[in-house]
Coordinates of N, CA, C and O in Angstrom, one line a residue:
M719 N 14.7 -38.2 14.1 CA 15.5 -37.0 14.3 C 16.9 -37.4 14.7 O 17.9 -36.7 14.4
G720 N 17.0 -38.5 15.4 CA 18.4 -39.0 15.8 C 19.2 -39.4 14.5 O 20.4 -39.2 14.5
R721 N 18.5 -40.0 13.6 CA 19.2 -40.4 12.3 C 19.6 -39.1 11.6 O 20.7 -39.1 10.9
L722 N 18.9 -38.0 11.7 CA 19.2 -36.8 11.0 C 20.5 -36.2 11.6 O 21.3 -35.6 10.9
E723 N 20.6 -36.3 12.9 CA 21.8 -35.7 13.5 C 23.1 -36.4 13.1 O 24.2 -35.9 13.0
T724 N 23.0 -37.8 12.9 CA 24.2 -38.6 12.7 C 24.4 -38.8 11.2 O 25.3 -39.5 10.8
A725 N 23.5 -38.3 10.3 CA 23.6 -38.6 8.9 C 24.7 -37.8 8.3 O 25.0 -36.7 8.7
D726 N 25.3 -38.4 7.2 CA 26.4 -37.7 6.5 C 25.8 -36.7 5.5 O 24.6 -36.6 5.3
K727 N 26.7 -35.9 4.9 CA 26.2 -34.8 4.0 C 25.4 -35.3 2.8 O 24.5 -34.6 2.4
Q728 N 25.7 -36.5 2.3 CA 25.0 -37.0 1.1 C 23.6 -37.5 1.5 O 22.6 -37.3 0.7
S729 N 23.4 -38.1 2.6 CA 22.1 -38.7 2.9 C 21.2 -37.8 3.8 O 20.1 -38.1 4.1
V730 N 21.7 -36.6 4.2 CA 21.0 -35.8 5.1 C 19.7 -35.3 4.5 O 18.6 -35.2 5.1
Q731 N 19.8 -34.9 3.2 CA 18.6 -34.5 2.4 C 17.5 -35.5 2.3 O 16.3 -35.3 2.5
I732 N 17.9 -36.8 2.1 CA 17.0 -37.9 2.0 C 16.3 -38.1 3.4 O 15.1 -38.3 3.5
V733 N 17.1 -38.0 4.5 CA 16.5 -38.2 5.8 C 15.5 -37.1 6.1 O 14.4 -37.3 6.7
E734 N 15.9 -35.8 5.7 CA 15.0 -34.7 6.0 C 13.7 -34.9 5.2 O 12.6 -34.6 5.7
N735 N 13.8 -35.3 4.0 CA 12.6 -35.6 3.2 C 11.7 -36.6 3.8 O 10.4 -36.5 3.8
E736 N 12.3 -37.7 4.3 CA 11.5 -38.8 4.9 C 10.8 -38.2 6.2 O 9.6 -38.5 6.4
I737 N 11.5 -37.4 7.0 CA 10.9 -36.9 8.2 C 9.8 -35.9 7.8 O 8.7 -36.0 8.5
Q738 N 10.0 -35.1 6.8 CA 8.9 -34.2 6.4 C 7.7 -34.9 5.9 O 6.6 -34.6 6.2
A739 N 7.9 -36.0 5.1 CA 6.8 -36.8 4.6 C 6.1 -37.4 5.8 O 4.8 -37.5 5.8
S740 N 6.8 -37.9 6.8 CA 6.1 -38.5 8.0 C 5.3 -37.5 8.7 O 4.2 -37.7 9.2
I741 N 5.9 -36.3 8.9 CA 5.2 -35.2 9.6 C 3.9 -34.8 8.8 O 2.8 -34.6 9.4
D742 N 4.0 -34.7 7.5 CA 2.8 -34.4 6.7 C 1.8 -35.5 6.8 O 0.6 -35.2 6.9
Q743 N 2.2 -36.7 6.8 CA 1.3 -37.8 7.0 C 0.6 -37.7 8.3 O -0.6 -38.0 8.4
I744 N 1.3 -37.4 9.4 CA 0.8 -37.3 10.7 C -0.2 -36.2 10.8 O -1.3 -36.3 11.3
F745 N 0.1 -35.0 10.1 CA -0.9 -33.9 10.1 C -2.2 -34.3 9.4 O -3.3 -34.0 9.9
S746 N -2.1 -35.0 8.3 CA -3.3 -35.4 7.6 C -4.1 -36.4 8.5 O -5.4 -36.3 8.5
R747 N -3.4 -37.3 9.2 CA -4.2 -38.2 10.0 C -4.8 -37.5 11.2 O -5.8 -37.9 11.7
L748 N -4.1 -36.5 11.7 CA -4.6 -35.7 12.8 C -5.9 -35.0 12.4 O -6.8 -34.8 13.2
E749 N -5.9 -34.5 11.2 CA -7.1 -33.8 10.7 C -8.3 -34.8 10.7 O -9.4 -34.5 11.1
R750 N -8.0 -36.0 10.2 CA -9.1 -37.0 10.2 C -9.5 -37.3 11.6 O -10.7 -37.5 11.9
L751 N -8.5 -37.5 12.5 CA -8.8 -37.8 13.9 C -9.6 -36.7 14.6 O -10.4 -36.9 15.4
E752 N -9.3 -35.4 14.2 CA -10.1 -34.3 14.8 C -11.5 -34.4 14.4 O -12.4 -34.1 15.2
I753 N -11.8 -34.7 13.1 CA -13.1 -34.9 12.6 C -13.8 -36.0 13.4 O -15.0 -35.9 13.8
L754 N -13.1 -37.1 13.6 CA -13.7 -38.2 14.3 C -13.9 -37.9 15.8 O -14.9 -38.4 16.4
S755 N -13.1 -37.1 16.4 CA -13.3 -36.7 17.8 C -14.5 -35.8 18.0 O -15.1 -35.9 19.0
S756 N -14.8 -35.1 16.9 CA -16.0 -34.2 17.1 C -17.3 -35.1 17.0 O -18.4 -34.6 17.3
K757 N -17.2 -36.3 16.5 CA -18.4 -37.2 16.4 C -18.5 -38.1 17.7 O -19.4 -38.9 17.8
E758 N -17.6 -37.9 18.6 CA -17.7 -38.7 19.9 C -18.9 -38.2 20.7 O -19.4 -37.1 20.5
P759 N -19.3 -39.0 21.6 CA -20.4 -38.6 22.5 C -19.9 -37.4 23.3 O -18.7 -37.2 23.6
P760 N -20.8 -36.5 23.8 CA -20.4 -35.3 24.4 C -19.6 -35.5 25.7 O -18.7 -34.7 25.9
N761 N -19.8 -36.6 26.4 CA -19.0 -36.8 27.6 C -17.5 -37.2 27.3 O -16.6 -37.0 28.1
K762 N -17.3 -37.7 26.1 CA -15.9 -38.1 25.7 C -15.3 -37.1 24.8 O -14.1 -37.2 24.5
R763 N -16.1 -36.3 24.2 CA -15.6 -35.3 23.2 C -14.5 -34.4 23.7 O -13.5 -34.2 23.0
Q764 N -14.7 -33.9 24.9 CA -13.7 -32.9 25.5 C -12.3 -33.6 25.6 O -11.3 -33.0 25.3
N765 N -12.3 -34.8 26.2 CA -11.1 -35.5 26.4 C -10.4 -35.9 25.0 O -9.2 -35.8 24.9
A766 N -11.2 -36.3 24.0 CA -10.7 -36.6 22.7 C -10.1 -35.4 22.1 O -9.0 -35.5 21.5
K767 N -10.7 -34.3 22.1 CA -10.2 -33.1 21.5 C -8.9 -32.7 22.2 O -8.0 -32.2 21.6
L768 N -8.9 -32.8 23.5 CA -7.7 -32.5 24.3 C -6.5 -33.3 23.8 O -5.3 -32.8 23.6
R769 N -6.7 -34.6 23.6 CA -5.6 -35.5 23.2 C -5.2 -35.2 21.7 O -4.0 -35.2 21.5
V770 N -6.2 -34.8 20.9 CA -5.8 -34.5 19.5 C -5.0 -33.2 19.5 O -4.0 -33.0 18.8
D771 N -5.4 -32.2 20.3 CA -4.7 -31.0 20.4 C -3.2 -31.2 20.9 O -2.3 -30.6 20.5
Q772 N -3.1 -32.1 21.9 CA -1.8 -32.4 22.4 C -0.9 -33.0 21.3 O 0.3 -32.7 21.2
L773 N -1.5 -33.9 20.6 CA -0.7 -34.6 19.5 C -0.3 -33.5 18.4 O 0.8 -33.5 17.9
K774 N -1.2 -32.6 18.1 CA -0.9 -31.5 17.2 C 0.3 -30.7 17.7 O 1.2 -30.3 17.0
Y775 N 0.2 -30.4 19.0 CA 1.3 -29.6 19.6 C 2.6 -30.3 19.5 O 3.6 -29.7 19.2
D776 N 2.6 -31.6 19.8 CA 3.8 -32.4 19.7 C 4.4 -32.4 18.3 O 5.6 -32.3 18.0
V777 N 3.5 -32.6 17.3 CA 3.9 -32.6 15.9 C 4.5 -31.3 15.4 O 5.4 -31.2 14.7
Q778 N 3.9 -30.2 15.9 CA 4.4 -28.9 15.6 C 5.8 -28.7 16.2 O 6.6 -28.1 15.6
H779 N 6.0 -29.2 17.4 CA 7.4 -29.2 17.9 C 8.4 -29.9 17.1 O 9.5 -29.5 16.9
L780 N 7.9 -31.1 16.6 CA 8.8 -31.9 15.7 C 9.1 -31.1 14.4 O 10.2 -31.0 13.9
Q781 N 8.0 -30.4 13.8 CA 8.2 -29.6 12.6 C 9.2 -28.4 12.9 O 10.1 -28.2 12.1
T782 N 9.0 -27.8 14.1 CA 9.9 -26.7 14.4 C 11.4 -27.2 14.6 O 12.3 -26.6 14.1
A783 N 11.5 -28.4 15.2 CA 12.9 -28.9 15.4 C 13.5 -29.2 14.0 O 14.7 -29.0 13.8
L784 N 12.7 -29.8 13.1 CA 13.2 -30.0 11.7 C 13.6 -28.7 11.0 O 14.7 -28.7 10.4
R785 N 12.8 -27.7 11.1 CA 13.2 -26.4 10.5 C 14.4 -25.8 11.1 O 15.3 -25.3 10.4
N786 N 14.5 -25.9 12.5 CA 15.8 -25.4 13.1 C 17.0 -26.2 12.6 O 18.0 -25.6 12.4
F787 N 16.9 -27.5 12.5 CA 18.0 -28.3 12.0 C 18.4 -27.9 10.6 O 19.5 -27.7 10.3
Q788 N 17.3 -27.7 9.7 CA 17.6 -27.3 8.4 C 18.2 -25.9 8.3 O 19.2 -25.7 7.6
H789 N 17.8 -25.0 9.2 CA 18.4 -23.7 9.2 C 19.8 -23.7 9.7 O 20.7 -23.1 9.1
R790 N 20.1 -24.5 10.7 CA 21.5 -24.7 11.1 C 22.4 -25.3 10.0 O 23.5 -24.9 9.8
R791 N 21.8 -26.3 9.3 CA 22.6 -26.9 8.3 C 22.9 -26.0 7.1 O 24.0 -25.9 6.6
H792 N 21.9 -25.2 6.7 CA 22.1 -24.2 5.7 C 23.1 -23.1 6.1 O 24.0 -22.8 5.3
A793 N 23.1 -22.7 7.4 CA 24.0 -21.7 7.9 C 25.4 -22.3 7.9 O 26.4 -21.6 7.5
R794 N 25.5 -23.6 8.3 CA 26.8 -24.2 8.3 C 27.4 -24.4 6.9 O 28.6 -24.1 6.7
E795 N 26.5 -24.8 6.0 CA 27.0 -24.9 4.6 C 27.4 -23.6 4.0 O 28.4 -23.5 3.3
Q796 N 26.7 -22.5 4.3 CA 27.0 -21.2 3.8 C 28.4 -20.7 4.4 O 29.2 -20.2 3.7
Q797 N 28.6 -21.0 5.7 CA 29.8 -20.7 6.3 C 31.0 -21.4 5.6 O 32.1 -20.9 5.4
E798 N 30.8 -22.7 5.4 CA 31.8 -23.5 4.7 C 32.1 -22.9 3.3 O 33.3 -22.8 2.9
R799 N 31.1 -22.6 2.6 CA 31.3 -22.0 1.2 C 32.0 -20.7 1.3 O 33.0 -20.4 0.6
Q800 N 31.6 -19.8 2.3 CA 32.3 -18.6 2.4 C 33.8 -18.8 2.9 O 34.7 -18.1 2.4
R801 N 34.0 -19.8 3.7 CA 35.4 -20.1 4.2 C 36.2 -20.5 3.0 O 37.4 -20.1 2.8
E802 N 35.7 -21.4 2.1 CA 36.4 -21.9 1.0 C 36.7 -20.7 0.0 O 37.7 -20.6 -0.6
E803 N 35.7 -19.9 -0.2 CA 35.8 -18.7 -1.1 C 36.9 -17.8 -0.6 O 37.7 -17.3 -1.3
L804 N 36.9 -17.6 0.8 CA 37.9 -16.7 1.3 C 39.3 -17.3 1.2 O 40.3 -16.6 0.9
L805 N 39.4 -18.6 1.4 CA 40.7 -19.3 1.4 C 41.2 -19.4 -0.1 O 42.4 -19.3 -0.3
S806 N 40.3 -19.4 -1.0 CA 40.8 -19.5 -2.4 C 41.0 -18.2 -3.1 O 41.5 -18.1 -4.2
R807 N 40.6 -17.1 -2.4 CA 40.8 -15.8 -3.0 C 42.2 -15.3 -2.9 O 42.9 -15.5 -1.9
I808 N 42.7 -14.7 -3.9 CA 44.1 -14.2 -3.9 C 44.0 -12.7 -3.7 O 43.3 -12.0 -4.5
F809 N 44.6 -12.2 -2.7 CA 44.6 -10.8 -2.4 C 45.8 -10.1 -3.0 O 46.9 -10.6 -3.0
T810 N 45.6 -8.9 -3.5 CA 46.7 -8.1 -4.0 C 46.8 -6.8 -3.1 O 45.9 -6.5 -2.4
T811 N 48.0 -6.2 -3.2 CA 48.2 -5.0 -2.3 C 47.4 -3.8 -2.7 O 46.9 -3.1 -1.8
N812 N 47.1 -3.6 -3.9 CA 46.4 -2.4 -4.4 C 45.1 -2.8 -5.0 O 44.7 -2.4 -6.1
D813 N 44.3 -3.6 -4.3 CA 43.0 -4.1 -4.9 C 42.0 -2.9 -4.8 O 41.9 -2.2 -3.8
S814 N 41.3 -2.7 -5.9 CA 40.4 -1.5 -6.0 C 39.2 -1.8 -5.1 O 38.5 -0.8 -4.7
D815 N 38.9 -3.0 -4.7 CA 37.8 -3.3 -3.8 C 38.0 -2.9 -2.4 O 37.0 -2.8 -1.6
T816 N 39.2 -2.6 -2.0 CA 39.5 -2.2 -0.6 C 39.4 -0.7 -0.4 O 39.5 -0.3 0.7
T817 N 39.2 0.1 -1.4 CA 39.1 1.5 -1.2 C 37.7 1.9 -0.8 O 36.7 1.2 -1.2
I818 N 37.6 2.9 0.0 CA 36.3 3.4 0.5 C 36.0 4.7 0.0 O 36.8 5.7 0.2
P819 N 34.9 4.9 -0.7 CA 34.6 6.3 -1.3 C 34.1 7.2 -0.2 O 32.9 7.3 0.1
M820 N 35.0 7.9 0.5 CA 34.7 8.8 1.6 C 34.2 10.2 1.1 O 33.4 10.8 1.8
D821 N 34.7 10.7 0.0 CA 34.4 12.0 -0.4 C 32.9 12.2 -0.7 O 32.3 13.2 -0.3
E822 N 32.3 11.2 -1.4 CA 30.9 11.3 -1.7 C 30.1 11.3 -0.5 O 29.1 12.0 -0.3
S823 N 30.5 10.4 0.5 CA 29.7 10.4 1.7 C 29.8 11.7 2.5 O 28.8 12.1 3.1
L824 N 31.0 12.2 2.6 CA 31.2 13.5 3.3 C 30.4 14.6 2.6 O 29.8 15.5 3.3
Q825 N 30.4 14.7 1.3 CA 29.6 15.7 0.6 C 28.1 15.5 0.9 O 27.4 16.5 1.1
F826 N 27.7 14.3 0.8 CA 26.3 14.0 1.1 C 25.9 14.4 2.5 O 24.9 15.0 2.8
N827 N 26.8 14.1 3.5 CA 26.5 14.4 4.9 C 26.5 16.0 5.1 O 25.6 16.5 5.8
S828 N 27.4 16.7 4.5 CA 27.4 18.1 4.6 C 26.2 18.7 3.9 O 25.6 19.7 4.4
S829 N 25.8 18.2 2.8 CA 24.6 18.7 2.2 C 23.4 18.4 3.0 O 22.5 19.3 3.2
L830 N 23.3 17.3 3.7 CA 22.2 17.0 4.6 C 22.2 18.0 5.8 O 21.1 18.4 6.2
Q831 N 23.4 18.3 6.3 CA 23.4 19.2 7.4 C 23.0 20.6 7.0 O 22.3 21.3 7.7
K832 N 23.4 21.1 5.8 CA 23.0 22.4 5.3 C 21.5 22.4 5.1 O 20.8 23.4 5.5
V833 N 20.9 21.4 4.6 CA 19.4 21.3 4.4 C 18.7 21.3 5.7 O 17.7 22.0 5.9
H834 N 19.3 20.6 6.7 CA 18.7 20.6 8.0 C 18.7 22.0 8.7 O 17.7 22.4 9.2
H835 N 19.9 22.7 8.6 CA 19.9 24.0 9.1 C 19.0 25.0 8.4 O 18.3 25.8 9.0
G836 N 18.9 24.8 7.0 CA 18.0 25.6 6.2 C 16.5 25.4 6.7 O 15.7 26.4 6.8
M837 N 16.2 24.1 6.9 CA 14.8 23.9 7.3 C 14.5 24.5 8.7 O 13.4 25.0 9.0
D838 N 15.5 24.4 9.6 CA 15.4 25.0 10.9 C 15.1 26.5 10.8 O 14.3 27.1 11.5
D839 N 15.9 27.2 9.9 CA 15.7 28.6 9.7 C 14.4 28.9 9.1 O 13.7 29.9 9.5
L840 N 13.9 28.1 8.1 CA 12.5 28.3 7.6 C 11.5 28.1 8.6 O 10.5 28.9 8.7
I841 N 11.6 27.2 9.5 CA 10.6 26.9 10.6 C 10.6 28.1 11.5 O 9.6 28.6 12.0
L842 N 11.8 28.6 11.9 CA 11.9 29.7 12.8 C 11.3 31.0 12.1 O 10.6 31.7 12.8
D843 N 11.6 31.2 10.9 CA 11.0 32.4 10.2 C 9.5 32.3 10.1 O 8.8 33.3 10.3
G844 N 9.0 31.1 9.8 CA 7.5 30.9 9.8 C 6.9 31.1 11.2 O 5.8 31.8 11.3
H845 N 7.6 30.7 12.2 CA 7.1 30.9 13.6 C 7.1 32.4 13.9 O 6.1 32.9 14.5
N846 N 8.1 33.1 13.5 CA 8.2 34.6 13.7 C 7.1 35.3 12.9 O 6.5 36.2 13.4
I847 N 6.8 34.9 11.7 CA 5.8 35.5 10.9 C 4.4 35.2 11.6 O 3.6 36.2 11.6
L848 N 4.2 34.0 12.0 CA 2.9 33.8 12.7 C 2.7 34.6 14.0 O 1.7 35.1 14.3
D849 N 3.8 34.8 14.7 CA 3.7 35.6 15.9 C 3.4 37.1 15.5 O 2.6 37.7 16.2
G850 N 4.1 37.5 14.4 CA 3.8 38.9 14.0 C 2.3 39.0 13.5 O 1.7 40.1 13.8
L851 N 1.8 38.0 12.8 CA 0.4 38.1 12.4 C -0.5 38.1 13.6 O -1.6 38.8 13.6
R852 N -0.2 37.3 14.7 CA -1.0 37.3 15.9 C -1.1 38.7 16.5 O -2.1 39.2 16.9
T853 N 0.1 39.3 16.6 CA 0.1 40.7 17.2 C -0.6 41.7 16.4 O -1.3 42.6 16.9
Q854 N -0.4 41.6 15.1 CA -1.2 42.5 14.2 C -2.7 42.3 14.3 O -3.4 43.3 14.2
R855 N -3.1 41.0 14.4 CA -4.5 40.8 14.6 C -5.1 41.4 15.8 O -6.1 42.0 15.8
L856 N -4.3 41.3 16.9 CA -4.8 41.9 18.2 C -4.8 43.4 18.0 O -5.8 44.1 18.5
T857 N -3.8 44.0 17.4 CA -3.8 45.4 17.2 C -4.9 45.9 16.3 O -5.6 46.9 16.6
L858 N -5.2 45.1 15.2 CA -6.3 45.5 14.3 C -7.6 45.3 15.0 O -8.6 46.1 14.7
K859 N -7.8 44.3 15.8 CA -9.1 44.2 16.6 C -9.3 45.4 17.5 O -10.4 45.9 17.6
G860 N -8.2 45.8 18.2 CA -8.4 47.0 19.0 C -8.7 48.2 18.2 O -9.6 49.0 18.6
T861 N -8.1 48.4 17.1 CA -8.3 49.5 16.2 C -9.7 49.5 15.7 O -10.4 50.5 15.7
Q862 N -10.2 48.3 15.3 CA -11.6 48.1 14.8 C -12.6 48.5 15.9 O -13.6 49.2 15.6
K863 N -12.4 48.1 17.1 CA -13.3 48.5 18.2 C -13.3 50.0 18.4 O -14.4 50.6 18.6
K864 N -12.1 50.6 18.3 CA -12.1 52.1 18.5 C -12.8 52.8 17.4 O -13.5 53.8 17.6
I865 N -12.6 52.3 16.1 CA -13.3 52.9 15.0 C -14.8 52.8 15.1 O -15.5 53.7 14.8
L866 N -15.2 51.6 15.5 CA -16.7 51.4 15.7 C -17.2 52.3 16.8 O -18.3 52.8 16.6
D867 N -16.5 52.5 17.8 CA -16.9 53.4 18.9 C -17.0 54.8 18.4 O -18.0 55.5 18.7
I868 N -16.0 55.2 17.6 CA -16.0 56.6 17.1 C -17.2 56.7 16.1 O -17.9 57.8 16.1
A869 N -17.4 55.7 15.3 CA -18.5 55.8 14.3 C -19.9 55.9 15.0 O -20.8 56.6 14.6
N870 N -20.0 55.1 16.1 CA -21.3 55.2 16.9 C -21.4 56.6 17.5 O -22.5 57.2 17.6
M871 N -20.3 57.2 17.9 CA -20.4 58.5 18.5 C -20.7 59.6 17.4 O -21.4 60.5 17.7
L872 N -20.3 59.4 16.2 CA -20.6 60.3 15.1 C -22.0 60.1 14.6 O -22.5 60.9 13.9
G873 N -22.6 59.0 14.9 CA -24.0 58.8 14.6 C -24.2 58.0 13.2 O -25.2 58.2 12.6
L874 N -23.2 57.2 12.8 CA -23.4 56.4 11.6 C -24.5 55.4 11.9 O -24.6 54.9 13.0
S875 N -25.2 55.1 10.8 CA -26.3 54.2 11.0 C -25.8 52.7 11.1 O -24.7 52.4 10.8
N876 N -26.7 51.9 11.6 CA -26.4 50.5 11.8 C -26.2 49.8 10.5 O -25.4 48.8 10.4
T877 N -26.8 50.2 9.4 CA -26.6 49.7 8.1 C -25.2 49.8 7.6 O -24.5 48.9 7.1
V878 N -24.6 51.0 7.8 CA -23.3 51.3 7.4 C -22.3 50.4 8.3 O -21.3 49.9 7.8
M879 N -22.6 50.3 9.5 CA -21.8 49.5 10.4 C -21.8 48.0 10.0 O -20.8 47.3 10.0
R880 N -23.0 47.5 9.6 CA -23.1 46.1 9.1 C -22.3 45.9 7.8 O -21.7 44.9 7.6
L881 N -22.4 46.9 6.9 CA -21.6 46.8 5.7 C -20.1 46.8 6.0 O -19.4 46.1 5.3
I882 N -19.6 47.5 6.9 CA -18.2 47.5 7.3 C -17.8 46.1 7.8 O -16.8 45.6 7.5
E883 N -18.7 45.6 8.7 CA -18.4 44.2 9.3 C -18.4 43.2 8.2 O -17.6 42.2 8.2
K884 N -19.4 43.3 7.2 CA -19.5 42.3 6.1 C -18.3 42.4 5.3 O -17.7 41.4 4.8
R885 N -17.8 43.6 5.0 CA -16.6 43.8 4.2 C -15.4 43.1 4.9 O -14.5 42.5 4.3
A886 N -15.3 43.3 6.2 CA -14.2 42.7 7.0 C -14.2 41.2 6.9 O -13.2 40.5 6.7
F887 N -15.5 40.6 6.9 CA -15.7 39.2 6.8 C -15.3 38.7 5.5 O -14.6 37.7 5.3
Q888 N -15.6 39.4 4.4 CA -15.2 39.0 3.0 C -13.7 39.1 2.8 O -13.1 38.3 2.2
D889 N -13.1 40.2 3.4 CA -11.7 40.3 3.3 C -10.9 39.1 3.9 O -9.9 38.7 3.5
K890 N -11.5 38.6 5.0 CA -10.9 37.4 5.7 C -10.8 36.2 4.7 O -9.8 35.6 4.6
Y891 N -11.9 36.0 3.9 CA -11.9 34.9 3.0 C -10.9 35.2 1.8 O -10.3 34.3 1.3
F892 N -10.8 36.4 1.4 CA -9.8 36.7 0.3 C -8.4 36.5 0.8 O -7.6 36.0 0.1
M893 N -8.2 36.8 2.1 CA -6.8 36.6 2.7 C -6.6 35.1 2.7 O -5.5 34.6 2.4
I894 N -7.5 34.3 3.2 CA -7.3 32.8 3.3 C -7.1 32.2 1.9 O -6.2 31.4 1.7
G895 N -7.9 32.6 1.0 CA -7.8 32.2 -0.4 C -6.4 32.5 -1.0 O -5.7 31.7 -1.6
G896 N -5.9 33.7 -0.7 CA -4.6 34.1 -1.2 C -3.5 33.3 -0.5 O -2.5 32.9 -1.2
M897 N -3.6 33.0 0.7 CA -2.6 32.2 1.4 C -2.6 30.8 0.8 O -1.5 30.2 0.6
L898 N -3.8 30.2 0.6 CA -3.8 28.9 0.0 C -3.2 28.9 -1.4 O -2.5 27.9 -1.8
L899 N -3.6 29.9 -2.2 CA -3.0 30.0 -3.5 C -1.5 30.1 -3.5 O -0.8 29.4 -4.3
T900 N -1.0 30.9 -2.6 CA 0.5 31.0 -2.4 C 1.1 29.7 -2.0 O 2.2 29.3 -2.6
C901 N 0.5 28.9 -1.1 CA 1.0 27.6 -0.7 C 1.0 26.7 -1.9 O 2.0 25.9 -2.1
V902 N 0.0 26.7 -2.7 CA -0.1 25.8 -3.8 C 1.0 26.1 -4.8 O 1.7 25.2 -5.4
V903 N 1.2 27.4 -5.1 CA 2.2 27.8 -6.0 C 3.6 27.4 -5.5 O 4.5 26.9 -6.2
M904 N 3.8 27.6 -4.2 CA 5.1 27.3 -3.6 C 5.4 25.7 -3.7 O 6.4 25.3 -4.1
F905 N 4.3 25.0 -3.5 CA 4.4 23.5 -3.6 C 4.8 23.1 -5.0 O 5.6 22.3 -5.2
L906 N 4.1 23.7 -6.0 CA 4.3 23.4 -7.4 C 5.8 23.8 -7.8 O 6.4 23.0 -8.5
V907 N 6.2 24.9 -7.3 CA 7.6 25.3 -7.7 C 8.6 24.4 -7.1 O 9.5 23.9 -7.7
V908 N 8.4 23.9 -5.8 CA 9.3 23.0 -5.2 C 9.3 21.6 -5.9 O 10.3 21.0 -6.1
Q909 N 8.1 21.2 -6.3 CA 8.0 19.9 -7.0 C 8.7 19.9 -8.3 O 9.4 18.9 -8.7
Y910 N 8.6 21.0 -9.1 CA 9.1 21.0 -10.4 C 10.6 21.4 -10.5 O 11.3 21.1 -11.4
L911 N 11.1 22.0 -9.4 CA 12.5 22.4 -9.4 C 13.4 21.3 -8.8 O 14.6 21.3 -9.0
T912 N 12.8 20.4 -8.0 CA 13.7 19.4 -7.4 C 13.5 18.1 -8.2 O 12.8 17.7 -8.9

């Protein structure tokens, strides 16, 4: 690793390859050593495994140090390339690359804000509709109870009362089906129009 720090630009790749080859060789020998340590007698096995693990840990640190050095070297080379590119570039006063397309961004932003406000309005309308449906439900339940009480007072039979309740139950399914069908149609319209 010391040779790597002091190597010049031409030989740094060779030194890196030598270090990587040495690390790979050490890893393969450590695998063999791990196999051999598992064959040790039980009283020595724990100590042998601990030493092998420590060696693996040390080699991993060497591998990490090599990667960090390579990363720093690549970053330094990239900075040098960018510096040379910047120094060799000729700037003109009216270069088209220096203009910023602001109009498109402003239009996009205003469109997003309009859509955001539109969605807020839709959510508020939906909330108001649901509140209206809840109040209508409570009103209709009260009305249904009054009608049933009046029907009982008039002496309608239980069969007629059950038919009325069954009809109300069936109407609920028709209403749910209609709402689902409306949602599907709205979804398809939105999908094909956008």
